[in-house]
Amino acid sequence: MSEAIAEILPRVPPSGVPVAPPPPDSGLKGLTKKELAADHPTWCPGCGDFSVLALYFKLIEKRKLQHDNFVSIAGIGCSSRFPYFVQAHGVHYIHGRALPFASGISLSRPDLHVFVFGGDGDAFSIGGNHFTHTARKNVKLTYVVMDNWVYGLTKKQTSPTSPLGFKSKTDQWGAVDYPINPLKQALAAGATFVARTTSTNPNHVLAMMEAAMDHDGFSFIECLSECVEFYEGAFDAANPRKGGMFMEVPKNHDTTDEVNAYQLAGADFPGYFGIFYNVNKPTKNAKEADINKAAMEKVKGLKDWQILQKNFDRLR
Ligand SMILES: Cc1ncc(C[n+]2csc(CCOP(=O)(O)OP(=O)(O)O)c2C)c(N)n1
Ligand code: SF4
Ligand SMILES: [Mg+2]
């Protein structure tokens, strides 16, 4: 084994085992907002995304993650600017492609908590196929979609979650295409953790993020996050301060019951908030770690060049 590889390997735990947060007596302090904030967010004043960022900082502080314990990844969009504003490892990747990139990080660095942020367009239009495949593979990461029912960055086009009749630059007479339901989409694709929250309820956002982070598998959160510039008032019906209703998933809902989760996900807007589905299933991380371990057993004691030679011999 080369020295360079040997130097890296000891830092990586042997399998996709989730990284436990440091115990309370570890002596580590939670990072403060000041220590976590990078550039000042360039979002419009009042944008719902501010709240999601503030709660992400709270999560990192509360769970005492250090700068090198986690990574924030995003695609393209207003919401996808997220990693710029976090002082830690982060990637602002190509439109719709954040999940495959994040999967690579998750599979190769099981010591990191992998968080992906993005918008409804990034997740369900251009990135729709990646959403399906990352969910079905059960890659260990947390995906927070800041759903504002519109393309914000490009100034008001219809998105896959825009409701029928929504007037935008691409649908001047009102949207005619039926919107997708992100929760149903996630359940049908095989996501093992599916939750919904809204940026106007900070405690709830934090609780959902914590539960998602603790889930060993693909955890998906739809977070309603208002675009005050291009879809003002979209979520008033879900906000008690605006005369709306915040209804939690019924207490007696069995979160391992996929059919019931699907039925709850179909409720008319404002629908339910909370954890719809949460099951344990072997992750791609754990499965690949087993394959790697078995492969390493076979070449135990051999030098790098001997492994290479073996491969060449097989190709003859
Ligand atoms: C390949 C490609 N196609 C289109 C665009 C233009 N584009 C940038 S962001 C965006 C939509 C973003 O919408 P959403 O994901 O909902 O994020 P929001 O801005 O609403 O947070 C589009 C179409 C692009 N940057 N790259
Ligand atoms: S355009 Fe909309 S989504 Fe983008 S920063 Fe402004 S309010 Fe937020
Ligand atoms: Mg959007």
Short mmCIF file of C-alpha atoms and ligand atoms in Angstrom, two decimals:
data_model
loop_
_atom_site.label_atom_id
_atom_site.label_comp_id
_atom_site.label_asym_id
_atom_site.label_seq_id
_atom_site.Cartn_x
_atom_site.Cartn_y
_atom_site.Cartn_z
CA MET A 1 0.00 0.00 0.00
CA SER A 2 1.39 3.39 -0.92
CA GLU A 3 2.26 5.82 1.86
CA ALA A 4 -0.21 8.38 0.52
CA ILE A 5 -3.09 5.89 0.79
CA ALA A 6 -1.97 4.63 4.19
CA GLU A 7 -2.04 8.20 5.41
CA ILE A 8 -5.66 8.64 4.39
CA LEU A 9 -7.10 5.27 5.38
CA PRO A 10 -6.86 5.39 9.18
CA ARG A 11 -9.18 8.42 9.22
CA VAL A 12 -11.94 6.50 7.51
CA PRO A 13 -14.10 4.20 9.64
CA PRO A 14 -14.35 0.62 8.30
CA SER A 15 -17.94 0.76 7.06
CA GLY A 16 -20.89 3.00 6.46
CA VAL A 17 -21.64 3.06 10.16
CA PRO A 18 -23.19 6.41 11.08
CA VAL A 19 -20.93 8.75 12.98
CA ALA A 20 -22.23 9.28 16.49
CA PRO A 21 -22.18 12.87 17.68
CA PRO A 22 -19.54 13.49 20.33
CA PRO A 23 -20.80 12.62 23.84
CA PRO A 24 -21.80 15.63 25.97
CA ASP A 25 -18.69 15.26 28.15
CA SER A 26 -16.27 15.10 25.22
CA GLY A 27 -15.03 18.59 26.04
CA LEU A 28 -15.89 19.75 22.52
CA LYS A 29 -17.87 22.95 22.32
CA GLY A 30 -20.65 23.46 19.81
CA LEU A 31 -19.61 25.91 17.09
CA THR A 32 -21.28 29.29 17.35
CA LYS A 33 -23.12 31.01 14.53
CA LYS A 34 -20.15 33.34 14.24
CA GLU A 35 -17.82 30.39 13.75
CA LEU A 36 -20.14 28.83 11.16
CA ALA A 37 -21.22 31.83 9.11
CA ALA A 38 -19.26 32.60 5.95
CA ASP A 39 -20.45 35.22 3.45
CA HIS A 40 -23.55 37.23 4.31
CA PRO A 41 -26.45 35.52 2.49
CA THR A 42 -27.42 37.27 -0.73
CA TRP A 43 -31.08 36.22 -0.47
CA CYS A 44 -33.85 38.85 -0.64
CA PRO A 45 -34.88 40.22 2.75
CA GLY A 46 -37.69 38.01 4.10
CA CYS A 47 -36.80 34.95 1.98
CA GLY A 48 -37.69 31.74 3.83
CA ASP A 49 -34.23 30.31 3.12
CA PHE A 50 -32.69 32.51 5.87
CA SER A 51 -34.55 30.54 8.48
CA VAL A 52 -33.34 27.17 7.10
CA LEU A 53 -29.73 28.38 7.21
CA ALA A 54 -30.11 29.68 10.79
CA LEU A 55 -31.55 26.33 11.88
CA TYR A 56 -28.77 24.43 10.14
CA PHE A 57 -26.30 26.46 12.21
CA LYS A 58 -28.32 25.58 15.31
CA LEU A 59 -28.23 21.90 14.38
CA ILE A 60 -24.45 21.91 13.92
CA GLU A 61 -24.01 23.74 17.22
CA LYS A 62 -26.45 21.55 19.17
CA ARG A 63 -24.95 18.29 17.87
CA LYS A 64 -21.43 19.64 18.44
CA LEU A 65 -20.24 18.87 14.92
CA GLN A 66 -16.87 20.41 14.16
CA HIS A 67 -15.89 22.06 10.89
CA ASP A 68 -14.33 18.89 9.51
CA ASN A 69 -17.22 16.58 10.53
CA PHE A 70 -19.76 17.63 7.93
CA VAL A 71 -20.19 18.83 4.38
CA SER A 72 -22.94 20.91 2.74
CA ILE A 73 -23.64 20.33 -0.95
CA ALA A 74 -26.07 21.99 -3.35
CA GLY A 75 -26.99 22.32 -7.02
CA ILE A 76 -28.10 25.61 -8.58
CA GLY A 77 -30.82 28.05 -7.52
CA CYS A 78 -31.37 30.64 -4.79
CA SER A 79 -31.67 27.88 -2.19
CA SER A 80 -28.65 26.12 -3.66
CA ARG A 81 -26.42 29.06 -2.74
CA PHE A 82 -26.55 27.59 0.73
CA PRO A 83 -22.97 26.17 0.94
CA TYR A 84 -21.50 29.63 0.22
CA PHE A 85 -22.86 30.83 3.52
CA VAL A 86 -21.45 28.00 5.66
CA GLN A 87 -17.88 28.13 6.92
CA ALA A 88 -16.99 24.46 6.44
CA HIS A 89 -16.57 21.92 3.64
CA GLY A 90 -19.09 22.75 0.92
CA VAL A 91 -19.76 22.27 -2.76
CA HIS A 92 -21.91 24.39 -5.08
CA TYR A 93 -22.31 21.87 -7.85
CA ILE A 94 -24.07 21.77 -11.24
CA HIS A 95 -27.83 22.18 -11.63
CA GLY A 96 -29.69 19.05 -10.51
CA ARG A 97 -26.51 17.06 -9.94
CA ALA A 98 -25.88 17.64 -6.23
CA LEU A 99 -27.11 14.19 -5.22
CA PRO A 100 -24.71 12.05 -7.31
CA PHE A 101 -21.82 14.23 -6.17
CA ALA A 102 -22.97 13.93 -2.55
CA SER A 103 -23.34 10.16 -2.96
CA GLY A 104 -19.69 9.90 -3.91
CA ILE A 105 -18.69 11.83 -0.81
CA SER A 106 -20.97 9.78 1.42
CA LEU A 107 -19.63 6.47 0.07
CA SER A 108 -15.98 7.43 0.26
CA ARG A 109 -16.05 9.40 3.52
CA PRO A 110 -18.35 7.68 6.03
CA ASP A 111 -16.83 9.83 8.76
CA LEU A 112 -18.69 12.88 7.41
CA HIS A 113 -22.29 13.93 7.87
CA VAL A 114 -23.46 14.74 4.35
CA PHE A 115 -26.17 17.39 3.97
CA VAL A 116 -27.59 18.39 0.59
CA PHE A 117 -29.72 21.52 0.07
CA GLY A 118 -31.63 22.65 -2.99
CA GLY A 119 -34.84 23.90 -4.50
CA ASP A 120 -37.90 22.34 -6.09
CA GLY A 121 -36.61 22.96 -9.63
CA ASP A 122 -33.17 21.59 -8.87
CA ALA A 123 -34.60 18.53 -7.12
CA PHE A 124 -37.59 17.57 -9.24
CA SER A 125 -37.02 19.04 -12.73
CA ILE A 126 -33.45 18.79 -13.91
CA GLY A 127 -32.45 16.61 -10.94
CA GLY A 128 -35.57 14.44 -10.90
CA ASN A 129 -33.82 11.30 -12.07
CA HIS A 130 -31.04 11.66 -9.50
CA PHE A 131 -33.60 12.10 -6.75
CA THR A 132 -35.21 8.79 -7.68
CA HIS A 133 -31.98 6.86 -7.92
CA THR A 134 -30.34 8.25 -4.78
CA ALA A 135 -33.50 7.39 -2.83
CA ARG A 136 -33.72 3.84 -4.17
CA LYS A 137 -30.03 3.23 -3.46
CA ASN A 138 -30.54 4.37 0.13
CA VAL A 139 -27.32 6.39 0.20
CA LYS A 140 -26.67 7.77 3.66
CA LEU A 141 -27.21 11.52 3.44
CA THR A 142 -29.77 14.17 4.35
CA TYR A 143 -31.51 16.04 1.55
CA VAL A 144 -33.41 19.23 2.43
CA VAL A 145 -35.46 20.62 -0.45
CA MET A 146 -36.43 24.25 0.13
CA ASP A 147 -39.69 24.19 -1.78
CA ASN A 148 -41.02 27.61 -2.82
CA TRP A 149 -43.18 26.36 -5.72
CA VAL A 150 -41.29 28.50 -8.22
CA TYR A 151 -37.91 29.02 -9.90
CA GLY A 152 -36.66 31.93 -7.81
CA LEU A 153 -33.14 32.52 -9.11
CA THR A 154 -34.25 32.80 -12.73
CA LYS A 155 -37.11 35.13 -11.74
CA LYS A 156 -40.40 33.28 -11.77
CA GLN A 157 -40.85 30.31 -14.01
CA THR A 158 -43.29 27.48 -13.26
CA SER A 159 -41.65 24.71 -11.23
CA PRO A 160 -42.74 21.06 -10.85
CA THR A 161 -44.43 21.93 -7.54
CA SER A 162 -46.22 25.11 -8.75
CA PRO A 163 -49.98 24.64 -8.31
CA LEU A 164 -52.41 24.64 -11.21
CA GLY A 165 -53.25 28.16 -12.33
CA PHE A 166 -50.00 29.72 -11.07
CA LYS A 167 -49.14 32.62 -13.37
CA SER A 168 -45.46 32.81 -14.23
CA LYS A 169 -43.18 33.85 -17.07
CA THR A 170 -43.53 30.38 -18.58
CA ASP A 171 -47.30 30.12 -17.95
CA GLN A 172 -48.71 33.58 -18.49
CA TRP A 173 -52.26 32.22 -18.53
CA GLY A 174 -51.71 30.03 -15.47
CA ALA A 175 -49.99 26.67 -15.02
CA VAL A 176 -51.80 23.80 -16.73
CA ASP A 177 -49.54 20.91 -15.68
CA TYR A 178 -50.40 18.92 -12.56
CA PRO A 179 -47.79 19.50 -9.83
CA ILE A 180 -45.81 16.63 -8.36
CA ASN A 181 -46.11 15.74 -4.71
CA PRO A 182 -42.54 15.59 -3.31
CA LEU A 183 -43.48 13.28 -0.44
CA LYS A 184 -45.23 10.76 -2.68
CA GLN A 185 -42.32 10.97 -5.10
CA ALA A 186 -39.86 10.19 -2.29
CA LEU A 187 -41.94 7.30 -0.94
CA ALA A 188 -42.44 5.76 -4.36
CA ALA A 189 -38.71 6.02 -5.09
CA GLY A 190 -37.82 4.10 -1.91
CA ALA A 191 -36.63 6.85 0.45
CA THR A 192 -36.31 5.40 3.96
CA PHE A 193 -36.99 8.68 5.78
CA VAL A 194 -39.55 11.20 4.55
CA ALA A 195 -40.54 14.35 6.43
CA ARG A 196 -42.16 17.72 5.81
CA THR A 197 -41.71 21.02 7.58
CA THR A 198 -42.01 24.75 7.01
CA SER A 199 -39.44 27.48 7.50
CA THR A 200 -41.93 29.52 9.55
CA ASN A 201 -41.82 26.92 12.36
CA PRO A 202 -38.18 26.96 13.57
CA ASN A 203 -38.51 24.35 16.33
CA HIS A 204 -40.11 21.95 13.91
CA VAL A 205 -37.43 22.50 11.24
CA LEU A 206 -34.73 21.75 13.81
CA ALA A 207 -36.52 18.62 15.06
CA MET A 208 -36.88 17.30 11.49
CA MET A 209 -33.23 18.02 10.69
CA GLU A 210 -32.08 16.24 13.84
CA ALA A 211 -34.20 13.17 13.12
CA ALA A 212 -33.01 13.12 9.50
CA MET A 213 -29.38 13.41 10.51
CA ASP A 214 -29.75 10.46 12.89
CA HIS A 215 -31.30 8.28 10.20
CA ASP A 216 -28.96 5.68 8.74
CA GLY A 217 -29.95 6.00 5.10
CA PHE A 218 -31.42 8.47 2.60
CA SER A 219 -33.37 11.07 4.57
CA PHE A 220 -35.53 13.54 2.72
CA ILE A 221 -37.17 16.70 4.09
CA GLU A 222 -39.51 18.91 2.11
CA CYS A 223 -39.25 22.34 3.76
CA LEU A 224 -41.73 24.97 2.58
CA SER A 225 -39.69 28.14 2.18
CA GLU A 226 -41.45 31.20 0.81
CA CYS A 227 -40.06 33.17 -2.12
CA VAL A 228 -41.21 36.62 -1.07
CA GLU A 229 -40.15 38.09 -4.40
CA PHE A 230 -41.91 35.79 -6.88
CA TYR A 231 -44.50 33.84 -4.90
CA GLU A 232 -45.49 35.92 -1.93
CA GLY A 233 -48.04 34.37 0.40
CA ALA A 234 -47.80 30.91 -1.18
CA PHE A 235 -47.76 29.20 2.21
CA ASP A 236 -49.96 31.49 4.30
CA ALA A 237 -52.50 28.67 4.64
CA ALA A 238 -49.83 26.68 6.53
CA ASN A 239 -48.88 29.55 8.84
CA PRO A 240 -51.00 30.18 11.95
CA ARG A 241 -49.58 33.73 12.17
CA LYS A 242 -51.18 34.41 8.78
CA GLY A 243 -54.48 32.78 9.68
CA GLY A 244 -53.42 29.34 8.41
CA MET A 245 -53.13 25.90 10.02
CA PHE A 246 -50.07 23.92 11.06
CA MET A 247 -51.25 20.36 11.41
CA GLU A 248 -48.82 17.69 12.62
CA VAL A 249 -48.80 14.12 11.34
CA PRO A 250 -51.29 12.31 13.65
CA LYS A 251 -49.60 11.01 16.81
CA ASN A 252 -50.87 7.48 16.20
CA HIS A 253 -49.41 7.29 12.67
CA ASP A 254 -47.09 4.30 12.34
CA THR A 255 -44.06 5.71 10.51
CA THR A 256 -43.21 2.26 9.14
CA ASP A 257 -46.58 2.08 7.37
CA GLU A 258 -45.83 3.09 3.80
CA VAL A 259 -49.43 2.98 2.59
CA ASN A 260 -50.65 5.23 5.40
CA ALA A 261 -47.69 7.57 4.81
CA TYR A 262 -48.74 7.80 1.17
CA GLN A 263 -52.32 8.57 2.13
CA LEU A 264 -51.24 11.30 4.57
CA ALA A 265 -48.96 12.75 1.89
CA GLY A 266 -51.99 13.17 -0.37
CA ALA A 267 -53.87 15.51 1.99
CA ASP A 268 -54.92 18.81 0.42
CA PHE A 269 -52.72 21.84 1.14
CA PRO A 270 -51.65 22.79 3.79
CA GLY A 271 -51.53 19.04 4.58
CA TYR A 272 -49.51 17.53 7.43
CA PHE A 273 -46.09 18.29 8.89
CA GLY A 274 -43.73 15.86 10.58
CA ILE A 275 -42.24 12.44 9.87
CA PHE A 276 -44.31 10.44 7.40
CA TYR A 277 -42.01 7.49 6.96
CA ASN A 278 -38.97 6.13 8.78
CA VAL A 279 -37.65 2.61 8.28
CA ASN A 280 -34.29 0.90 8.57
CA LYS A 281 -32.96 -0.84 5.50
CA PRO A 282 -29.32 -1.68 4.64
CA THR A 283 -27.65 1.33 3.04
CA LYS A 284 -25.58 1.35 -0.13
CA ASN A 285 -22.76 2.53 2.15
CA ALA A 286 -22.91 -0.58 4.33
CA LYS A 287 -23.28 -2.93 1.37
CA GLU A 288 -20.32 -1.44 -0.49
CA ALA A 289 -18.25 -1.44 2.67
CA ASP A 290 -18.86 -5.20 2.96
CA ILE A 291 -17.86 -5.77 -0.67
CA ASN A 292 -14.69 -3.72 -0.17
CA LYS A 293 -13.84 -5.59 2.99
CA ALA A 294 -14.23 -8.97 1.29
CA ALA A 295 -12.13 -7.78 -1.66
CA MET A 296 -9.39 -6.54 0.68
CA GLU A 297 -9.37 -9.94 2.44
CA LYS A 298 -8.56 -11.62 -0.87
CA VAL A 299 -5.44 -9.53 -1.40
CA LYS A 300 -4.34 -9.45 2.22
CA GLY A 301 -0.57 -9.23 2.61
CA LEU A 302 0.04 -8.38 -1.04
CA LYS A 303 1.88 -5.25 -2.12
CA ASP A 304 0.19 -2.77 -4.48
CA TRP A 305 2.20 -3.94 -7.49
CA GLN A 306 1.30 -7.56 -6.72
CA ILE A 307 -2.41 -6.69 -6.70
CA LEU A 308 -1.98 -4.93 -10.02
CA GLN A 309 -0.08 -7.88 -11.42
CA LYS A 310 -2.88 -10.22 -10.34
CA ASN A 311 -5.40 -8.06 -12.22
CA PHE A 312 -3.24 -7.99 -15.34
CA ASP A 313 -2.83 -11.77 -15.16
CA ARG A 314 -6.60 -12.15 -15.07
CA LEU A 315 -6.94 -10.04 -18.22
CA ARG A 316 -4.60 -12.21 -20.28
C1 LIG B 1 -28.24 23.28 -17.01
C2 LIG B 1 -28.96 24.49 -16.51
N1 LIG B 1 -30.20 24.74 -16.91
C3 LIG B 1 -30.85 25.83 -16.46
C4 LIG B 1 -30.25 26.69 -15.62
C5 LIG B 1 -30.98 27.94 -15.13
N2 LIG B 1 -31.47 27.81 -13.79
C6 LIG B 1 -30.74 28.24 -12.75
S1 LIG B 1 -31.51 28.04 -11.29
C7 LIG B 1 -32.86 27.39 -12.06
C8 LIG B 1 -34.09 26.96 -11.29
C9 LIG B 1 -33.94 27.04 -9.82
O1 LIG B 1 -35.15 26.79 -9.19
P1 LIG B 1 -35.21 26.07 -7.80
O2 LIG B 1 -34.41 24.82 -7.82
O3 LIG B 1 -36.64 25.91 -7.45
O4 LIG B 1 -34.45 27.06 -6.82
P2 LIG B 1 -34.89 28.45 -6.21
O5 LIG B 1 -34.15 29.48 -6.98
O6 LIG B 1 -36.36 28.60 -6.35
O7 LIG B 1 -34.47 28.35 -4.79
C10 LIG B 1 -32.69 27.32 -13.43
C11 LIG B 1 -33.71 26.80 -14.37
C12 LIG B 1 -28.93 26.40 -15.20
N3 LIG B 1 -28.27 27.17 -14.32
N4 LIG B 1 -28.31 25.29 -15.65
S1 SF4 B 2 -35.84 35.39 -5.42
FE1 SF4 B 2 -37.17 34.35 -3.97
S2 SF4 B 2 -36.08 32.45 -3.44
FE2 SF4 B 2 -34.61 33.86 -4.38
S3 SF4 B 2 -33.67 34.93 -2.65
FE3 SF4 B 2 -35.35 36.19 -3.38
S4 SF4 B 2 -37.09 35.58 -2.10
FE4 SF4 B 2 -35.55 33.98 -1.90
MG MG B 3 -37.81 27.00 -6.18
#
